[in-house]
PDB file of C-alpha atoms in Angstrom:
ATOM      1  CA  MET A   1     -30.468  11.638 -53.996  1.00 50.00           C
ATOM      2  CA  ARG A   2     -27.210  10.307 -55.274  1.00 60.00           C
ATOM      3  CA  PHE A   3     -23.933  10.538 -53.310  1.00 57.00           C
ATOM      4  CA  SER A   4     -20.665  10.569 -55.087  1.00 72.00           C
ATOM      5  CA  VAL A   5     -17.588   8.958 -53.572  1.00 58.00           C
ATOM      6  CA  ARG A   6     -16.028  12.389 -53.207  1.00 64.00           C
ATOM      7  CA  LYS A   7     -18.976  13.704 -51.152  1.00 59.00           C
ATOM      8  CA  LEU A   8     -18.938  10.594 -48.996  1.00 51.00           C
ATOM      9  CA  VAL A   9     -15.208  11.034 -48.283  1.00 50.00           C
ATOM     10  CA  ILE A  10     -15.774  14.681 -47.328  1.00 51.00           C
ATOM     11  CA  VAL A  11     -18.631  13.777 -44.964  1.00 43.00           C
ATOM     12  CA  LEU A  12     -16.593  11.014 -43.331  1.00 45.00           C
ATOM     13  CA  PHE A  13     -13.629  13.385 -42.960  1.00 41.00           C
ATOM     14  CA  LEU A  14     -15.819  16.011 -41.259  1.00 36.00           C
ATOM     15  CA  VAL A  15     -17.321  13.439 -38.894  1.00 35.00           C
ATOM     16  CA  LEU A  16     -13.866  12.106 -37.997  1.00 37.00           C
ATOM     17  CA  CYS A  17     -12.521  15.608 -37.359  1.00 36.00           C
ATOM     18  CA  SER A  18     -15.441  16.480 -35.085  1.00 36.00           C
ATOM     19  CA  VAL A  19     -14.953  13.269 -33.066  1.00 34.00           C
ATOM     20  CA  LEU A  20     -11.217  13.853 -32.679  1.00 37.00           C
ATOM     21  CA  ALA A  21     -11.711  17.513 -31.738  1.00 34.00           C
ATOM     22  CA  THR A  22     -14.065  16.669 -28.857  1.00 32.00           C
ATOM     23  CA  PRO A  23     -12.284  15.077 -25.914  1.00 39.00           C
ATOM     24  CA  ALA A  24     -13.983  12.147 -24.226  1.00 39.00           C
ATOM     25  CA  ALA A  25     -15.285  12.680 -20.722  1.00 43.00           C
ATOM     26  CA  ALA A  26     -12.262  12.476 -18.458  1.00 55.00           C
ATOM     27  CA  SER A  27     -12.115  11.274 -14.893  1.00 76.00           C
ATOM     28  CA  ASP A  28     -10.866  13.756 -12.306  1.00 93.00           C
ATOM     29  CA  THR A  29      -8.212  11.327 -11.069  1.00 95.00           C
ATOM     30  CA  TYR A  30      -6.140   8.416 -12.321  1.00 96.00           C
ATOM     31  CA  ASP A  31      -4.173   5.907 -10.199  1.00 97.00           C
ATOM     32  CA  VAL A  32      -1.330   3.594 -11.178  1.00 98.00           C
ATOM     33  CA  VAL A  33      -0.732   0.788  -8.649  1.00 98.00           C
ATOM     34  CA  LEU A  34       2.126  -1.723  -8.531  1.00 98.00           C
ATOM     35  CA  SER A  35       2.450  -4.480  -5.942  1.00 98.00           C
ATOM     36  CA  ASP A  36       4.630  -7.534  -5.326  1.00 98.00           C
ATOM     37  CA  THR A  37       5.519  -9.958  -2.536  1.00 97.00           C
ATOM     38  CA  GLY A  38       8.988 -10.220  -0.970  1.00 95.00           C
ATOM     39  CA  PRO A  39      11.669 -10.701  -0.034  1.00 97.00           C
ATOM     40  CA  THR A  40      12.593  -9.072  -3.368  1.00 98.00           C
ATOM     41  CA  PHE A  41      10.047  -6.862  -5.086  1.00 98.00           C
ATOM     42  CA  TYR A  42       9.795  -6.091  -8.781  1.00 98.00           C
ATOM     43  CA  ALA A  43       6.928  -4.920 -10.978  1.00 98.00           C
ATOM     44  CA  THR A  44       6.402  -2.782 -14.074  1.00 98.00           C
ATOM     45  CA  LYS A  45       3.248  -1.470 -15.682  1.00 97.00           C
ATOM     46  CA  GLY A  46       2.692   0.421 -18.914  1.00 96.00           C
ATOM     47  CA  VAL A  47      -0.343   2.702 -19.102  1.00 94.00           C
ATOM     48  CA  GLY A  48      -1.777   4.502 -22.106  1.00 88.00           C
ATOM     49  CA  VAL A  49      -1.779   3.735 -25.802  1.00 83.00           C
ATOM     50  CA  TRP A  50       0.968   4.189 -28.356  1.00 81.00           C
ATOM     51  CA  PRO A  51       2.607   6.703 -28.702  1.00 78.00           C
ATOM     52  CA  PHE A  52       1.545   7.792 -25.216  1.00 79.00           C
ATOM     53  CA  ILE A  53       2.859   4.782 -23.237  1.00 91.00           C
ATOM     54  CA  HIS A  54       4.120   5.532 -19.732  1.00 96.00           C
ATOM     55  CA  THR A  55       6.025   2.712 -17.998  1.00 97.00           C
ATOM     56  CA  PHE A  56       6.077   2.642 -14.197  1.00 98.00           C
ATOM     57  CA  LYS A  57       8.596   0.570 -12.267  1.00 98.00           C
ATOM     58  CA  MET A  58       9.107  -0.553  -8.687  1.00 98.00           C
ATOM     59  CA  GLN A  59      11.775  -2.708  -7.118  1.00 98.00           C
ATOM     60  CA  GLY A  60      13.179  -3.343  -3.668  1.00 98.00           C
ATOM     61  CA  GLU A  61      14.162  -5.873  -1.048  1.00 97.00           C
ATOM     62  CA  VAL A  62      13.595  -6.604   2.646  1.00 97.00           C
ATOM     63  CA  ILE A  63      16.744  -7.788   4.390  1.00 96.00           C
ATOM     64  CA  SER A  64      16.679  -9.474   7.828  1.00 94.00           C
ATOM     65  CA  TYR A  65      17.264  -6.989  10.659  1.00 95.00           C
ATOM     66  CA  SER A  66      19.100  -4.677   8.332  1.00 93.00           C
ATOM     67  CA  THR A  67      18.799  -1.772   5.971  1.00 93.00           C
ATOM     68  CA  SER A  68      16.235  -2.641   3.322  1.00 97.00           C
ATOM     69  CA  TRP A  69      15.381  -0.539   0.285  1.00 98.00           C
ATOM     70  CA  TYR A  70      12.914   0.278  -2.476  1.00 98.00           C
ATOM     71  CA  TYR A  71      12.848   2.332  -5.647  1.00 98.00           C
ATOM     72  CA  GLY A  72       9.888   3.681  -7.600  1.00 98.00           C
ATOM     73  CA  SER A  73       9.949   5.302 -11.027  1.00 98.00           C
ATOM     74  CA  GLY A  74       6.986   7.203 -12.460  1.00 98.00           C
ATOM     75  CA  TYR A  75       6.117  10.469 -14.222  1.00 97.00           C
ATOM     76  CA  SER A  76       5.224  13.970 -13.073  1.00 97.00           C
ATOM     77  CA  GLN A  77       2.654  14.150 -15.890  1.00 96.00           C
ATOM     78  CA  ILE A  78       0.936  11.520 -18.033  1.00 95.00           C
ATOM     79  CA  SER A  79      -1.190  12.067 -21.099  1.00 91.00           C
ATOM     80  CA  PHE A  80      -3.868  10.008 -22.787  1.00 89.00           C
ATOM     81  CA  PRO A  81      -5.296  10.570 -26.283  1.00 83.00           C
ATOM     82  CA  PHE A  82      -8.880  11.884 -26.105  1.00 82.00           C
ATOM     83  CA  LEU A  83      -8.775  12.013 -22.288  1.00 85.00           C
ATOM     84  CA  GLY A  84      -6.195  14.661 -21.539  1.00 90.00           C
ATOM     85  CA  LEU A  85      -3.282  15.512 -19.329  1.00 93.00           C
ATOM     86  CA  TYR A  86      -2.877  14.383 -15.711  1.00 96.00           C
ATOM     87  CA  SER A  87      -0.412  15.773 -13.172  1.00 97.00           C
ATOM     88  CA  LEU A  88       1.049  13.884 -10.195  1.00 98.00           C
ATOM     89  CA  ASP A  89      -0.656  14.743  -6.906  1.00 98.00           C
ATOM     90  CA  TYR A  90       1.321  12.300  -4.752  1.00 98.00           C
ATOM     91  CA  ALA A  91       2.982   8.884  -4.719  1.00 98.00           C
ATOM     92  CA  TYR A  92       2.258   6.523  -1.818  1.00 98.00           C
ATOM     93  CA  VAL A  93       4.315   3.498  -0.739  1.00 98.00           C
ATOM     94  CA  ARG A  94       3.219   0.878   1.796  1.00 98.00           C
ATOM     95  CA  LEU A  95       5.181  -2.098   3.103  1.00 98.00           C
ATOM     96  CA  THR A  96       3.225  -4.706   5.092  1.00 98.00           C
ATOM     97  CA  ASN A  97       3.942  -8.178   6.389  1.00 97.00           C
ATOM     98  CA  SER A  98       1.844 -11.044   7.726  1.00 97.00           C
ATOM     99  CA  ALA A  99       2.978 -10.290  11.308  1.00 97.00           C
ATOM    100  CA  GLY A 100       1.028  -7.005  11.226  1.00 96.00           C
ATOM    101  CA  PHE A 101       4.034  -4.746  10.625  1.00 96.00           C
ATOM    102  CA  TYR A 102       3.596  -1.878   8.201  1.00 97.00           C
ATOM    103  CA  ARG A 103       5.313   1.314   7.164  1.00 97.00           C
ATOM    104  CA  SER A 104       4.144   3.910   4.691  1.00 98.00           C
ATOM    105  CA  TRP A 105       5.710   6.867   2.921  1.00 98.00           C
ATOM    106  CA  THR A 106       4.279   9.675   0.791  1.00 98.00           C
ATOM    107  CA  TYR A 107       6.188  11.507  -1.942  1.00 98.00           C
ATOM    108  CA  HIS A 108       5.435  14.527  -4.091  1.00 98.00           C
ATOM    109  CA  GLN A 109       7.841  13.558  -6.840  1.00 98.00           C
ATOM    110  CA  ALA A 110       7.340  10.790  -9.379  1.00 98.00           C
ATOM    111  CA  SER A 111      10.576   8.862  -8.747  1.00 98.00           C
ATOM    112  CA  PHE A 112      11.975   8.056  -5.328  1.00 98.00           C
ATOM    113  CA  THR A 113      14.389   5.824  -3.393  1.00 98.00           C
ATOM    114  CA  CYS A 114      14.273   4.866   0.281  1.00 98.00           C
ATOM    115  CA  ASN A 115      16.457   2.891   2.681  1.00 97.00           C
ATOM    116  CA  PHE A 116      14.766   1.673   5.864  1.00 96.00           C
ATOM    117  CA  TYR A 117      15.322  -0.744   8.731  1.00 96.00           C
ATOM    118  CA  TYR A 118      13.368  -4.041   8.550  1.00 96.00           C
ATOM    119  CA  PRO A 119      12.940  -5.499  12.097  1.00 95.00           C
ATOM    120  CA  TYR A 120      12.134  -9.099  11.038  1.00 96.00           C
ATOM    121  CA  LEU A 121      13.693 -12.083   9.370  1.00 96.00           C
ATOM    122  CA  SER A 122      13.199 -11.689   5.626  1.00 95.00           C
ATOM    123  CA  ASP A 123      10.697 -13.921   3.842  1.00 96.00           C
ATOM    124  CA  ALA A 124      13.578 -16.021   2.484  1.00 94.00           C
ATOM    125  CA  ASP A 125      14.955 -16.561   6.020  1.00 94.00           C
ATOM    126  CA  GLY A 126      11.637 -17.841   7.428  1.00 95.00           C
ATOM    127  CA  GLY A 127      10.206 -14.472   8.427  1.00 95.00           C
ATOM    128  CA  PRO A 128       6.662 -13.210   7.811  1.00 97.00           C
ATOM    129  CA  SER A 129       5.580 -12.780   4.194  1.00 98.00           C
ATOM    130  CA  SER A 130       5.903  -9.189   3.015  1.00 98.00           C
ATOM    131  CA  ARG A 131       4.221  -7.067   0.346  1.00 98.00           C
ATOM    132  CA  LEU A 132       5.289  -3.752  -1.167  1.00 98.00           C
ATOM    133  CA  THR A 133       2.661  -1.582  -2.857  1.00 98.00           C
ATOM    134  CA  MET A 134       3.225   1.689  -4.699  1.00 98.00           C
ATOM    135  CA  LYS A 135       0.521   4.027  -5.948  1.00 98.00           C
ATOM    136  CA  TRP A 136       0.921   7.125  -8.102  1.00 98.00           C
ATOM    137  CA  HIS A 137      -2.156   9.374  -7.842  1.00 98.00           C
ATOM    138  CA  TYR A 138      -2.808  11.848 -10.675  1.00 97.00           C
ATOM    139  CA  GLU A 139      -5.231  14.775 -10.982  1.00 97.00           C
ATOM    140  CA  PHE A 140      -6.786  15.843 -14.289  1.00 96.00           C
ATOM    141  CA  VAL A 141      -5.208  19.048 -15.633  1.00 93.00           C
ATOM    142  CA  GLY A 142      -6.934  19.533 -18.991  1.00 89.00           C
ATOM    143  CA  ASP A 143      -7.300  18.306 -22.529  1.00 81.00           C
ATOM    144  CA  LEU A 144      -4.195  17.894 -24.662  1.00 69.00           C
ATOM    145  CA  GLY A 145      -5.294  20.616 -27.083  1.00 62.00           C
ATOM    146  CA  SER A 146      -4.616  23.298 -24.481  1.00 49.00           C
ATOM    147  CA  TYR A 147      -1.014  22.233 -23.764  1.00 45.00           C
TER     148      TYR A 147
END
């Protein structure tokens, strides 16, 4: 049996189309986590593959016995080729320090800002070391072909 180049191209095209049409097994959830130590916090993370890159950002600062702040920037939906579309379930923020202090906040929007009182010397002023962690938790919605 002899294959021509044309038949081979057609077979490869059909195989490629069937692979691309079938989404890969997707996880039910997807988490994006950013974390940094104080007294100033800054982190970014890109998830996905081009052209579906989603960049998450966090920044903030603990200020001695004063109003401290943080900011988080994410997405209400993220999409991944062959995996599908995910929708934000919640965003969770936790501030801890080595003295055992912690505070946590939960949001139902992808981007948020908060001002809060920090009852310690900041890390830079000799206070306990602090860590800010942000997590965006996503639930699987469906494959990209249906949206």
